[in-house]
mmCIF file with all atom_site columns, C-alpha atoms in Angstrom:
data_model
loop_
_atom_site.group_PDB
_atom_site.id
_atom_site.type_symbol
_atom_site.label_atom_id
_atom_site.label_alt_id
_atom_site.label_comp_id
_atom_site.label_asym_id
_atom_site.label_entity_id
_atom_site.label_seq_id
_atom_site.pdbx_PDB_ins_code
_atom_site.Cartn_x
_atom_site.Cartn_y
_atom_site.Cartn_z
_atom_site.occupancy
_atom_site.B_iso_or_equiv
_atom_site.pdbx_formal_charge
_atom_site.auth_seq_id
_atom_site.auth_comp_id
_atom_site.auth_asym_id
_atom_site.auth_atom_id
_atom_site.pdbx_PDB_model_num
ATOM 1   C CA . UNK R 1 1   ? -63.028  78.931  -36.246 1.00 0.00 ? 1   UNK R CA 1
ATOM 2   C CA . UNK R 1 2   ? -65.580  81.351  -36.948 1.00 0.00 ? 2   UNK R CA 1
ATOM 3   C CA . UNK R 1 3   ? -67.122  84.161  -34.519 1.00 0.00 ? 3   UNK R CA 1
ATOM 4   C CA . UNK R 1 4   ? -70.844  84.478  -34.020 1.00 0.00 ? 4   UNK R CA 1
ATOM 5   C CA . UNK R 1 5   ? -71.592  87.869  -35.400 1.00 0.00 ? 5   UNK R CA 1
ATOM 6   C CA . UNK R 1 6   ? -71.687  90.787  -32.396 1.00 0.00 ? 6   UNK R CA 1
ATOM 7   C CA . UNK R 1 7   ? -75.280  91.293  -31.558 1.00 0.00 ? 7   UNK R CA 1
ATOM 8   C CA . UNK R 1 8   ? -76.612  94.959  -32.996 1.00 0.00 ? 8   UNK R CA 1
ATOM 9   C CA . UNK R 1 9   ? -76.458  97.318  -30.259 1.00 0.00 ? 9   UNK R CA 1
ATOM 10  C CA . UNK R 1 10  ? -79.543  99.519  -29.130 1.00 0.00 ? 10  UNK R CA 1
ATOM 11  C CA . UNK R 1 11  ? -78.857  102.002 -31.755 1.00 0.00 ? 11  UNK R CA 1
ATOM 12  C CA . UNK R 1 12  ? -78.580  99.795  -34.167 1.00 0.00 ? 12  UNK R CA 1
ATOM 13  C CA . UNK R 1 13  ? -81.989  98.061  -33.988 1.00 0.00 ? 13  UNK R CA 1
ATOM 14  C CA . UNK R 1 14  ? -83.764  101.710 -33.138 1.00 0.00 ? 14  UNK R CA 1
ATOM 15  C CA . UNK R 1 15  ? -82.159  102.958 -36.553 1.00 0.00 ? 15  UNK R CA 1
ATOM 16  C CA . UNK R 1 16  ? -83.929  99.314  -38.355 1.00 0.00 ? 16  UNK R CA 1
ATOM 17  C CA . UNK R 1 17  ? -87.002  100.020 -36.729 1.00 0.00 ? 17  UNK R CA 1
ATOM 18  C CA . UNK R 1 18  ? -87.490  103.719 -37.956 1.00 0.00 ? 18  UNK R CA 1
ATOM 19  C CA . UNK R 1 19  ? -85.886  103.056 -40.990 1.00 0.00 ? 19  UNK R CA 1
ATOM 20  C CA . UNK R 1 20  ? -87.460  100.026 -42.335 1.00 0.00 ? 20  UNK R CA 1
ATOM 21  C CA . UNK R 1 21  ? -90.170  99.603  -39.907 1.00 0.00 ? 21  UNK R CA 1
ATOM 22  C CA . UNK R 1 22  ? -88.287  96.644  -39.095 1.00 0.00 ? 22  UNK R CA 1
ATOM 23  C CA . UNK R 1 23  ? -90.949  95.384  -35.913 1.00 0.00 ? 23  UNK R CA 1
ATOM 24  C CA . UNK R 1 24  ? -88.355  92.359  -35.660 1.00 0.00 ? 24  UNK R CA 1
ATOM 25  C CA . UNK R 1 25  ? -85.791  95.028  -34.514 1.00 0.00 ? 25  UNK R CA 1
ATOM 26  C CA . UNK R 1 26  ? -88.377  96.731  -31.861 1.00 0.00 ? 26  UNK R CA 1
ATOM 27  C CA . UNK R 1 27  ? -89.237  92.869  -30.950 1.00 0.00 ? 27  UNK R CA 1
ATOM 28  C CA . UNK R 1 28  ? -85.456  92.534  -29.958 1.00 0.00 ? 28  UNK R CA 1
ATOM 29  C CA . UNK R 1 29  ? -85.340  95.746  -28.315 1.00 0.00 ? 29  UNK R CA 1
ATOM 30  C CA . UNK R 1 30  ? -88.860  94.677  -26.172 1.00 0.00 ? 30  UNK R CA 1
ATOM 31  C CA . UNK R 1 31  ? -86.875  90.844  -25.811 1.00 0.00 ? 31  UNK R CA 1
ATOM 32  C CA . UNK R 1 32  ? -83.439  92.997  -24.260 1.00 0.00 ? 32  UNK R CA 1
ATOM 33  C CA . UNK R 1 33  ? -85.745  95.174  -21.687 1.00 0.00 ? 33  UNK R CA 1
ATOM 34  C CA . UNK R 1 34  ? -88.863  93.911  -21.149 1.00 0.00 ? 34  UNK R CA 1
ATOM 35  C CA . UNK R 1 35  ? -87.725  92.469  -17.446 1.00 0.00 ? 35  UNK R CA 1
ATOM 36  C CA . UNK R 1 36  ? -86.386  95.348  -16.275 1.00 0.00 ? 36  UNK R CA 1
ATOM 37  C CA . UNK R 1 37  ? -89.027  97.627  -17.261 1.00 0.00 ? 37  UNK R CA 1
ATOM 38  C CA . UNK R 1 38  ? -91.791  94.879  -15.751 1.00 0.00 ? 38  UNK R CA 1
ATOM 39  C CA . UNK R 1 39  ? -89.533  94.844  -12.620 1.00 0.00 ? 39  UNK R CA 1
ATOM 40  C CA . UNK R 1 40  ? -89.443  98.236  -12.154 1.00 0.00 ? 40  UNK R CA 1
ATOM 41  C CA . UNK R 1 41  ? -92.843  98.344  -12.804 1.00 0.00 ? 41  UNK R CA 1
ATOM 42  C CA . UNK R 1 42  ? -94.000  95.975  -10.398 1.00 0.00 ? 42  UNK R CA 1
ATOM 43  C CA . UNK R 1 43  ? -91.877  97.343  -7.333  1.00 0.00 ? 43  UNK R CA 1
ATOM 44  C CA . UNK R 1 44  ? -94.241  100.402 -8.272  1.00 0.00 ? 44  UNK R CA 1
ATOM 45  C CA . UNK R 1 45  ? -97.222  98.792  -7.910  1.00 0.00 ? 45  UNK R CA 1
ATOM 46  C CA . UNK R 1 46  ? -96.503  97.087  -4.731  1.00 0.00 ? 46  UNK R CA 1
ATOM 47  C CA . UNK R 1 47  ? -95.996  93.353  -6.279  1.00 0.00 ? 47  UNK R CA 1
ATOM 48  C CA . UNK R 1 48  ? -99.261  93.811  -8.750  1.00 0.00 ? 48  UNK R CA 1
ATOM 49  C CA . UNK R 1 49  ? -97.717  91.133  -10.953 1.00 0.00 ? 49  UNK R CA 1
ATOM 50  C CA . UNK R 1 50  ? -100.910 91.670  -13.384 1.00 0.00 ? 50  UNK R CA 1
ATOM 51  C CA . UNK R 1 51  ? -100.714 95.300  -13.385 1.00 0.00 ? 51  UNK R CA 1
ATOM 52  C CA . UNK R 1 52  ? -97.543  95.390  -13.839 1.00 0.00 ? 52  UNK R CA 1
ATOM 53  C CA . UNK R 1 53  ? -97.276  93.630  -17.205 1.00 0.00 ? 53  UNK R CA 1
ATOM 54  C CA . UNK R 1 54  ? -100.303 95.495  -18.436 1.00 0.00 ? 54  UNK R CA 1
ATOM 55  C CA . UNK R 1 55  ? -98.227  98.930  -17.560 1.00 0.00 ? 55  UNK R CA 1
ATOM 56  C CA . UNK R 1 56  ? -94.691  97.117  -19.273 1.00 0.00 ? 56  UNK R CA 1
ATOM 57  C CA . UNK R 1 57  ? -97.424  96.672  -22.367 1.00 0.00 ? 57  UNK R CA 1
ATOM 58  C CA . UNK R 1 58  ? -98.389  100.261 -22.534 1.00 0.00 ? 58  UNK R CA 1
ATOM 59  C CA . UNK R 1 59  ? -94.550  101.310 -21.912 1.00 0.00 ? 59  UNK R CA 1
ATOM 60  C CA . UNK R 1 60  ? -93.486  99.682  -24.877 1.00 0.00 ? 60  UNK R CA 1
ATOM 61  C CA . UNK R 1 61  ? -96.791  100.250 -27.065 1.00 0.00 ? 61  UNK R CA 1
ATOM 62  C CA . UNK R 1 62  ? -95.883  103.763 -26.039 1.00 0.00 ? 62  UNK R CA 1
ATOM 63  C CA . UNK R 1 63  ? -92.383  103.584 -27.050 1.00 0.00 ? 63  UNK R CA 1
ATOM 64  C CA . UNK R 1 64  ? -93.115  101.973 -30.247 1.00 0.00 ? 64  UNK R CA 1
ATOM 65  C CA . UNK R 1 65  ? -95.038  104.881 -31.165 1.00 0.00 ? 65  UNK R CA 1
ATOM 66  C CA . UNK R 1 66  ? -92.548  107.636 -29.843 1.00 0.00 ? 66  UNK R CA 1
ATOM 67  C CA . UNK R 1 67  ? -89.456  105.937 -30.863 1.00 0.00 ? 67  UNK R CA 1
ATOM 68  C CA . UNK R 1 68  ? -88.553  108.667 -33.269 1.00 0.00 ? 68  UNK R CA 1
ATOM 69  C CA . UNK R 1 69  ? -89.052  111.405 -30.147 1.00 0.00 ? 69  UNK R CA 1
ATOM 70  C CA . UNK R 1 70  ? -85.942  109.351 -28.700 1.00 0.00 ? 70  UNK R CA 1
ATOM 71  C CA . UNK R 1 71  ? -82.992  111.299 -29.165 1.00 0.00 ? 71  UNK R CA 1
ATOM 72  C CA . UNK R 1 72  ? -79.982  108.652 -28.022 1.00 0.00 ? 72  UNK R CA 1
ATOM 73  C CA . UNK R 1 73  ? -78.793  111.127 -24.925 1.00 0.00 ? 73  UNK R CA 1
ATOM 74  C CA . UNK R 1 74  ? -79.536  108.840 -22.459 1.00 0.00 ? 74  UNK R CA 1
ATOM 75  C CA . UNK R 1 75  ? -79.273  105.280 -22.166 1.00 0.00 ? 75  UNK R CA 1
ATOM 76  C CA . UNK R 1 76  ? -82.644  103.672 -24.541 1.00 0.00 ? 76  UNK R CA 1
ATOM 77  C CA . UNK R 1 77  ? -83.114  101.764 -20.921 1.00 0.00 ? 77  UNK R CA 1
ATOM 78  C CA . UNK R 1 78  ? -83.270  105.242 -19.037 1.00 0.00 ? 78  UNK R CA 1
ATOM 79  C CA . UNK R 1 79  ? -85.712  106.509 -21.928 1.00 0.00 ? 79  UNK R CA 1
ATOM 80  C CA . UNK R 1 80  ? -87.942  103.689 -21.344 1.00 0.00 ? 80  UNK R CA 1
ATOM 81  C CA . UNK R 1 81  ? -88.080  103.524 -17.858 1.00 0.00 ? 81  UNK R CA 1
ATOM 82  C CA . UNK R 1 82  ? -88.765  107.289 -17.787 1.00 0.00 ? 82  UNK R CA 1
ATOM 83  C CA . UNK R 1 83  ? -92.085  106.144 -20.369 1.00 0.00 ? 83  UNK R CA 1
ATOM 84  C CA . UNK R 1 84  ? -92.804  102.994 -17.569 1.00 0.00 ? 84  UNK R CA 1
ATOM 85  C CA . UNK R 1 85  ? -92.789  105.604 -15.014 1.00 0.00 ? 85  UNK R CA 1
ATOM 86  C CA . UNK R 1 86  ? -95.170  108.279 -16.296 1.00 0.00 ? 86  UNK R CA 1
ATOM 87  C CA . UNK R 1 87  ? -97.182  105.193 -17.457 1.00 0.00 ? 87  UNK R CA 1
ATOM 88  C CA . UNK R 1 88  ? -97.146  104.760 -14.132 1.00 0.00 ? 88  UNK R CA 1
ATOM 89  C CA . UNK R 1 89  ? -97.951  107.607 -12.895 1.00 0.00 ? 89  UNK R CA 1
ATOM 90  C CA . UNK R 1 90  ? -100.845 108.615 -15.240 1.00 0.00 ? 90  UNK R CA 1
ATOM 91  C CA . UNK R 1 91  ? -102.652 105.595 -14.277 1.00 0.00 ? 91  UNK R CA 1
ATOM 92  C CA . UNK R 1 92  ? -104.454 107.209 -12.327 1.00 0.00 ? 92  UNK R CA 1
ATOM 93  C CA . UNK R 1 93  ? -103.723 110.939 -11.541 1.00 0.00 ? 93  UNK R CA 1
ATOM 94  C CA . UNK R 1 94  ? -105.942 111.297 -8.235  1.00 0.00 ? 94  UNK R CA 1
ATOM 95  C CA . UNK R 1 95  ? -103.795 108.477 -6.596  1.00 0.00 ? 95  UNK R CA 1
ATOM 96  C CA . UNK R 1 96  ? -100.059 110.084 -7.927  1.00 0.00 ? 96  UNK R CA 1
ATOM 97  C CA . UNK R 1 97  ? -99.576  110.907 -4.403  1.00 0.00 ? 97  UNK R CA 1
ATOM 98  C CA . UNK R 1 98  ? -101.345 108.450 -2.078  1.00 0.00 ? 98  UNK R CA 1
ATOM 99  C CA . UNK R 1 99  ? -99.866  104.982 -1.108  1.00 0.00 ? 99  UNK R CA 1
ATOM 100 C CA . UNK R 1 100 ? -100.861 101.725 -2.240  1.00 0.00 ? 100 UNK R CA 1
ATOM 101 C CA . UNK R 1 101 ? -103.304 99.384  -0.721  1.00 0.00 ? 101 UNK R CA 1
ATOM 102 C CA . UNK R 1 102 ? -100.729 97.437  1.424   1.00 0.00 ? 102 UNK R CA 1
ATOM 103 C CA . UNK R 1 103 ? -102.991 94.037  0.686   1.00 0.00 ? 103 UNK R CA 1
ATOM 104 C CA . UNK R 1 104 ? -101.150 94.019  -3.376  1.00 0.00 ? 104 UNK R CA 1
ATOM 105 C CA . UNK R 1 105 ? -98.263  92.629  -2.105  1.00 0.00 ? 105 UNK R CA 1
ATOM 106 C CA . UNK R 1 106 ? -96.747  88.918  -3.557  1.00 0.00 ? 106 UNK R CA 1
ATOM 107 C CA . UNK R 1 107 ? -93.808  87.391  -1.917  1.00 0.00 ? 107 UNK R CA 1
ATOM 108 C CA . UNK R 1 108 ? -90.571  87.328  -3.781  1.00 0.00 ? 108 UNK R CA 1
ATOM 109 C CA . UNK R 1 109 ? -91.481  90.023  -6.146  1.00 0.00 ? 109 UNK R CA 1
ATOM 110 C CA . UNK R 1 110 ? -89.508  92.894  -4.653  1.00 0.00 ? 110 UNK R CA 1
ATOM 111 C CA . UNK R 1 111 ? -85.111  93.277  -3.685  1.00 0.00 ? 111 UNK R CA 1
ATOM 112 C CA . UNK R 1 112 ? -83.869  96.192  -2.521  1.00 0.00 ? 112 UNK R CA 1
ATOM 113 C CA . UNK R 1 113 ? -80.999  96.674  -0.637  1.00 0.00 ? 113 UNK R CA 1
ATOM 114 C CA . UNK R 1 114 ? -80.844  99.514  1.595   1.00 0.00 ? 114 UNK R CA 1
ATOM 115 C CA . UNK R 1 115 ? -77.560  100.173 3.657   1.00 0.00 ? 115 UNK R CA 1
ATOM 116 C CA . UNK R 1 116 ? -78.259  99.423  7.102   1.00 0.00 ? 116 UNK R CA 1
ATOM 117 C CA . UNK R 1 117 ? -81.455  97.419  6.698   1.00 0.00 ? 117 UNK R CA 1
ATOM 118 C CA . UNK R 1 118 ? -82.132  93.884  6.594   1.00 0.00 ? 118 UNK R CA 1
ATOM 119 C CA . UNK R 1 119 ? -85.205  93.689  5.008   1.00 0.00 ? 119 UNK R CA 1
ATOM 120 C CA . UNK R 1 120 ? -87.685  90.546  4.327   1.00 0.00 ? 120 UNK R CA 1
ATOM 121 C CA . UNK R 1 121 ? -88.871  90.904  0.768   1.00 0.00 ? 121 UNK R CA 1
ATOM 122 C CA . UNK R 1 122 ? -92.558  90.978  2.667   1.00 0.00 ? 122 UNK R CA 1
ATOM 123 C CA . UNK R 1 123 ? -91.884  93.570  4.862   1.00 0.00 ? 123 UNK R CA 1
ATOM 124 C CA . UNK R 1 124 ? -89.966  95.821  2.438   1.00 0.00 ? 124 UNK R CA 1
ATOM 125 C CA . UNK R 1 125 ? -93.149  95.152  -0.689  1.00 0.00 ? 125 UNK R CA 1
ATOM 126 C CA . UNK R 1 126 ? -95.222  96.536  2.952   1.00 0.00 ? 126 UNK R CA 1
ATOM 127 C CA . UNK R 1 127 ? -93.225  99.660  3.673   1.00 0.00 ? 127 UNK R CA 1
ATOM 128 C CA . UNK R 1 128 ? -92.949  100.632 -0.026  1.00 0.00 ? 128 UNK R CA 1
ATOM 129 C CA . UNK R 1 129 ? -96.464  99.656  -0.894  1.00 0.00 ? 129 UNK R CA 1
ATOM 130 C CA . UNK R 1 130 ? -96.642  102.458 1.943   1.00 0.00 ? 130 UNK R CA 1
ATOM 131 C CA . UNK R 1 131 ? -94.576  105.650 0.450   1.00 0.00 ? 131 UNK R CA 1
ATOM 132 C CA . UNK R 1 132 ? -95.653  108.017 -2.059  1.00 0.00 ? 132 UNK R CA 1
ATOM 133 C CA . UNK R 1 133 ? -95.803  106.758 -5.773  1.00 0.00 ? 133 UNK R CA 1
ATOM 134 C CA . UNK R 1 134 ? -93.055  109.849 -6.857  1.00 0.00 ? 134 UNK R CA 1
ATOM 135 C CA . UNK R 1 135 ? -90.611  108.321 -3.116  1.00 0.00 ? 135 UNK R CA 1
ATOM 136 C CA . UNK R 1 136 ? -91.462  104.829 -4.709  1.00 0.00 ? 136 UNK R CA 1
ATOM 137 C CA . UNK R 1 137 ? -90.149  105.817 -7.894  1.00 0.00 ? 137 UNK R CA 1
ATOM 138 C CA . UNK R 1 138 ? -87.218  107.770 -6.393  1.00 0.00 ? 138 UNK R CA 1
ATOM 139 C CA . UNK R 1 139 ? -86.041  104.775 -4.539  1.00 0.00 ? 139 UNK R CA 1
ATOM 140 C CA . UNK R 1 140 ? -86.523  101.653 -6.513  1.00 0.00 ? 140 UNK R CA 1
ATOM 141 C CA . UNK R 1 141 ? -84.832  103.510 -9.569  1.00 0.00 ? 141 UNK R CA 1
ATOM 142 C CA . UNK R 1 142 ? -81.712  104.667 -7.497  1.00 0.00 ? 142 UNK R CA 1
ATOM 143 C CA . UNK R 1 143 ? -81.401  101.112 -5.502  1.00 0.00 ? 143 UNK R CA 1
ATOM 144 C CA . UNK R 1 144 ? -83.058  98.172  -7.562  1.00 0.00 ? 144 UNK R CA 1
ATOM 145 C CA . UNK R 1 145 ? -82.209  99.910  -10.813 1.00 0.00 ? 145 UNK R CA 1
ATOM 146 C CA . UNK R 1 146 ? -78.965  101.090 -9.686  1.00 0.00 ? 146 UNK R CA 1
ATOM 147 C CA . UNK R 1 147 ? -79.239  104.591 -12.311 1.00 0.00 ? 147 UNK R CA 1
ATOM 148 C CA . UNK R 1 148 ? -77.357  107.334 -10.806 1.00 0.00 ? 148 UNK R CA 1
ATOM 149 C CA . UNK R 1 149 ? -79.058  110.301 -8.993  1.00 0.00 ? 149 UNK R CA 1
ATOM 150 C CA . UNK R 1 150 ? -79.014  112.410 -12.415 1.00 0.00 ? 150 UNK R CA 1
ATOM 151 C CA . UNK R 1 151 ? -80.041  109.189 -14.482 1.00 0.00 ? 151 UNK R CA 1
ATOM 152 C CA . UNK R 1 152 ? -82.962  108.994 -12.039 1.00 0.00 ? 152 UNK R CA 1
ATOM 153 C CA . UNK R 1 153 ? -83.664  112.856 -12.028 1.00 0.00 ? 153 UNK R CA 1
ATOM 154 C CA . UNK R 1 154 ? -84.177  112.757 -15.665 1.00 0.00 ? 154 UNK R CA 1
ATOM 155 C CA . UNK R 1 155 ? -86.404  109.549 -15.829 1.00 0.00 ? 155 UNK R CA 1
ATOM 156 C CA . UNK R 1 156 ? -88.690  111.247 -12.989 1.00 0.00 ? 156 UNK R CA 1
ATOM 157 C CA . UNK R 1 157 ? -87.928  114.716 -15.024 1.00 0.00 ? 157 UNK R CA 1
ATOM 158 C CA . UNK R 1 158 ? -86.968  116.398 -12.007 1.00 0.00 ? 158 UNK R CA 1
ATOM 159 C CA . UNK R 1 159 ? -84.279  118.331 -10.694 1.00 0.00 ? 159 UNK R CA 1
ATOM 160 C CA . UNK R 1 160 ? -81.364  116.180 -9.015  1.00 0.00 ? 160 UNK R CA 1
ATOM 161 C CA . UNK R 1 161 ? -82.295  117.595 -5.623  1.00 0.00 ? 161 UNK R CA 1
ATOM 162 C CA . UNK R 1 162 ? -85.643  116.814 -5.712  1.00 0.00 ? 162 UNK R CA 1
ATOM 163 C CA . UNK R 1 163 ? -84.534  113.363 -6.687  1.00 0.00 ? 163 UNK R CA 1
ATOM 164 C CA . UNK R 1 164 ? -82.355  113.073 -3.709  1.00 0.00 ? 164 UNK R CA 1
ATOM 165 C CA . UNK R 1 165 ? -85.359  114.606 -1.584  1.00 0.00 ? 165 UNK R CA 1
ATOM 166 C CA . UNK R 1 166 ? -87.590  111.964 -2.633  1.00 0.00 ? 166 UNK R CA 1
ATOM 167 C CA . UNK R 1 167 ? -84.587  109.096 -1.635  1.00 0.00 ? 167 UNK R CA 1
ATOM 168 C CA . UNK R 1 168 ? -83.956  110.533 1.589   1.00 0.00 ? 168 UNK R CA 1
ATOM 169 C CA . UNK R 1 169 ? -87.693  111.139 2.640   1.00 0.00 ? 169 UNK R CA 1
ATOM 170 C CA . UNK R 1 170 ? -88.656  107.265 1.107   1.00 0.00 ? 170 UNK R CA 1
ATOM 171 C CA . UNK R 1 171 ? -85.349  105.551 3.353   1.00 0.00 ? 171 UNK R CA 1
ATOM 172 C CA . UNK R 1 172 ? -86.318  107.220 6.342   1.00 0.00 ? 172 UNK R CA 1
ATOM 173 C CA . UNK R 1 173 ? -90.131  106.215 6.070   1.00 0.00 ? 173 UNK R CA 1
ATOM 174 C CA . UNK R 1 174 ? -88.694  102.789 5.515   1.00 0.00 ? 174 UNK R CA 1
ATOM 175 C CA . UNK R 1 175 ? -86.657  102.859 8.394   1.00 0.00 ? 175 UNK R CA 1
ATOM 176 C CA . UNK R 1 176 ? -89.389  104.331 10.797  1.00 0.00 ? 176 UNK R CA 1
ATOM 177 C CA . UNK R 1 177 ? -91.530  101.874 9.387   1.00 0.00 ? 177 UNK R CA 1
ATOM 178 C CA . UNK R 1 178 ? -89.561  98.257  9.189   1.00 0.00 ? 178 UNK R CA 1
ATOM 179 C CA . UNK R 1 179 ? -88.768  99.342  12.954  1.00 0.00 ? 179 UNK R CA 1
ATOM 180 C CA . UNK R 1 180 ? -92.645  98.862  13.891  1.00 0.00 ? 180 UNK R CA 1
ATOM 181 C CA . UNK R 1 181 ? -92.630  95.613  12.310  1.00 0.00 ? 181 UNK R CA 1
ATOM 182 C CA . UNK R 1 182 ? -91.949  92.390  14.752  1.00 0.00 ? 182 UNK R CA 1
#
C-alpha cells in the first residue's frame, strides 16, 4: 500500500516561497496559521471578529513581505504572532495603553483558562476587554496560546520579567474584577 507523501514542513514551504516565489507555498503557510493568528488576534481586540481578520490580513500581508527577515530561531508561529501583535499594537499608538471599549465583546469568541477561576466566556471577553493592550497580550499568549514565558517575551520583544510582570498584573486585575461581577 502506498503512503501519502509527508506534508512539507514550515521550512520547507518558506524556502519555496523565497526561492521560487512559490505564493502556493505562502498560501499553505497562511492555510496552517491563519486561525491561530485570527484567534489571538481577536482575544486582543476584545471579540472584534471584523477587526480581527482585517489585523490577521495585515499580519500575513506583512509577513509575506518580510519573510526573508525571518531567520528560523523561533517557531514561524512565534514569528508571526510577534508580527499579529505589533500589528496590533500599531493600530493605533495613542490607545497602546488604554483598555478597550467593554461594548466589542461577542459571545463564544474568547477561552482562557486561568487556575483558580471559573470564568464565563462573557465575563472573561469583559475583564480582558478591560486590561492594558501590552497585559492583554501578556496573558492570552501565555494561556490561550500556551508559548512559554520566553516564547512570549520574544513575541512582545521584552525581557522575560517584564513578560511575567505583565501576567501577574493582567490575572490579578482579572481576579479583582470577575469578583465584582454577579
Amino acid at each position: 500500500m502506498a503512503s501519502l507523501p509527508e506534508a512539507p514542513t514550515d521550512a520547507e514551504l518558506i524556502t519555496r516561497v523565497l526561492v521560487r516565489d512559490d505564493r502556493r507555498a505562502f498560501g499553505e503557510l497562511v492555510a496552517r496559521h491563519q486561525s491561530a493568528v485570527r484567534g489571538l488576534l481577536r482575544r486582543l481586540t476584545g471579540g472584534d471578529l471584523a477587526q480581527a481578520d482585517d489585523l490577521a490580513q495585515e499580519t500575513f500581508l506583512r509577513a509575506y513581505r518580510g519573510l526573508r527577515g525571518y531567520r528560523g530561531g523561533a517557531k514561524f508561529s512565534s514569528w508571526l504572532y510577534r508580527i499579529a501583535c505589533n500589528v496590533f499594537f500599531s493600530r493605533d499608538r495613542g490607545s497602546r495603553d488604554a483598555p478597550l471599549e467593554p461594548p466589542l465583546l461577542e459571545a463564544g469568541s474568547a477561552e482562557l483558562a486561568l487556575p483558580d477561576l471559573v470564568l464565563e466566556r462573557h465575563d472573561l471577553e469583559k475583564a480582558l476587554a478591560l486590561l492594558k493592550p501590552r497585559e492583554r497580550a501578556a496573558l492570552v499568549l501565555t494561556y490561550a496560546n500556551e508559548l512559554t514565558h520566553e516564547e512570549a517575551a520574544v513575541v512582545l520583544d521584552c525581557p522575560v520579567g517584564t513578560l511575567k510582570t505583565h501576567v501577574a498584573r493582567a490575572k490579578e486585575k482579572l481576579r479583582r474584577q470577575l469578583e465584582e461581577v454577579p
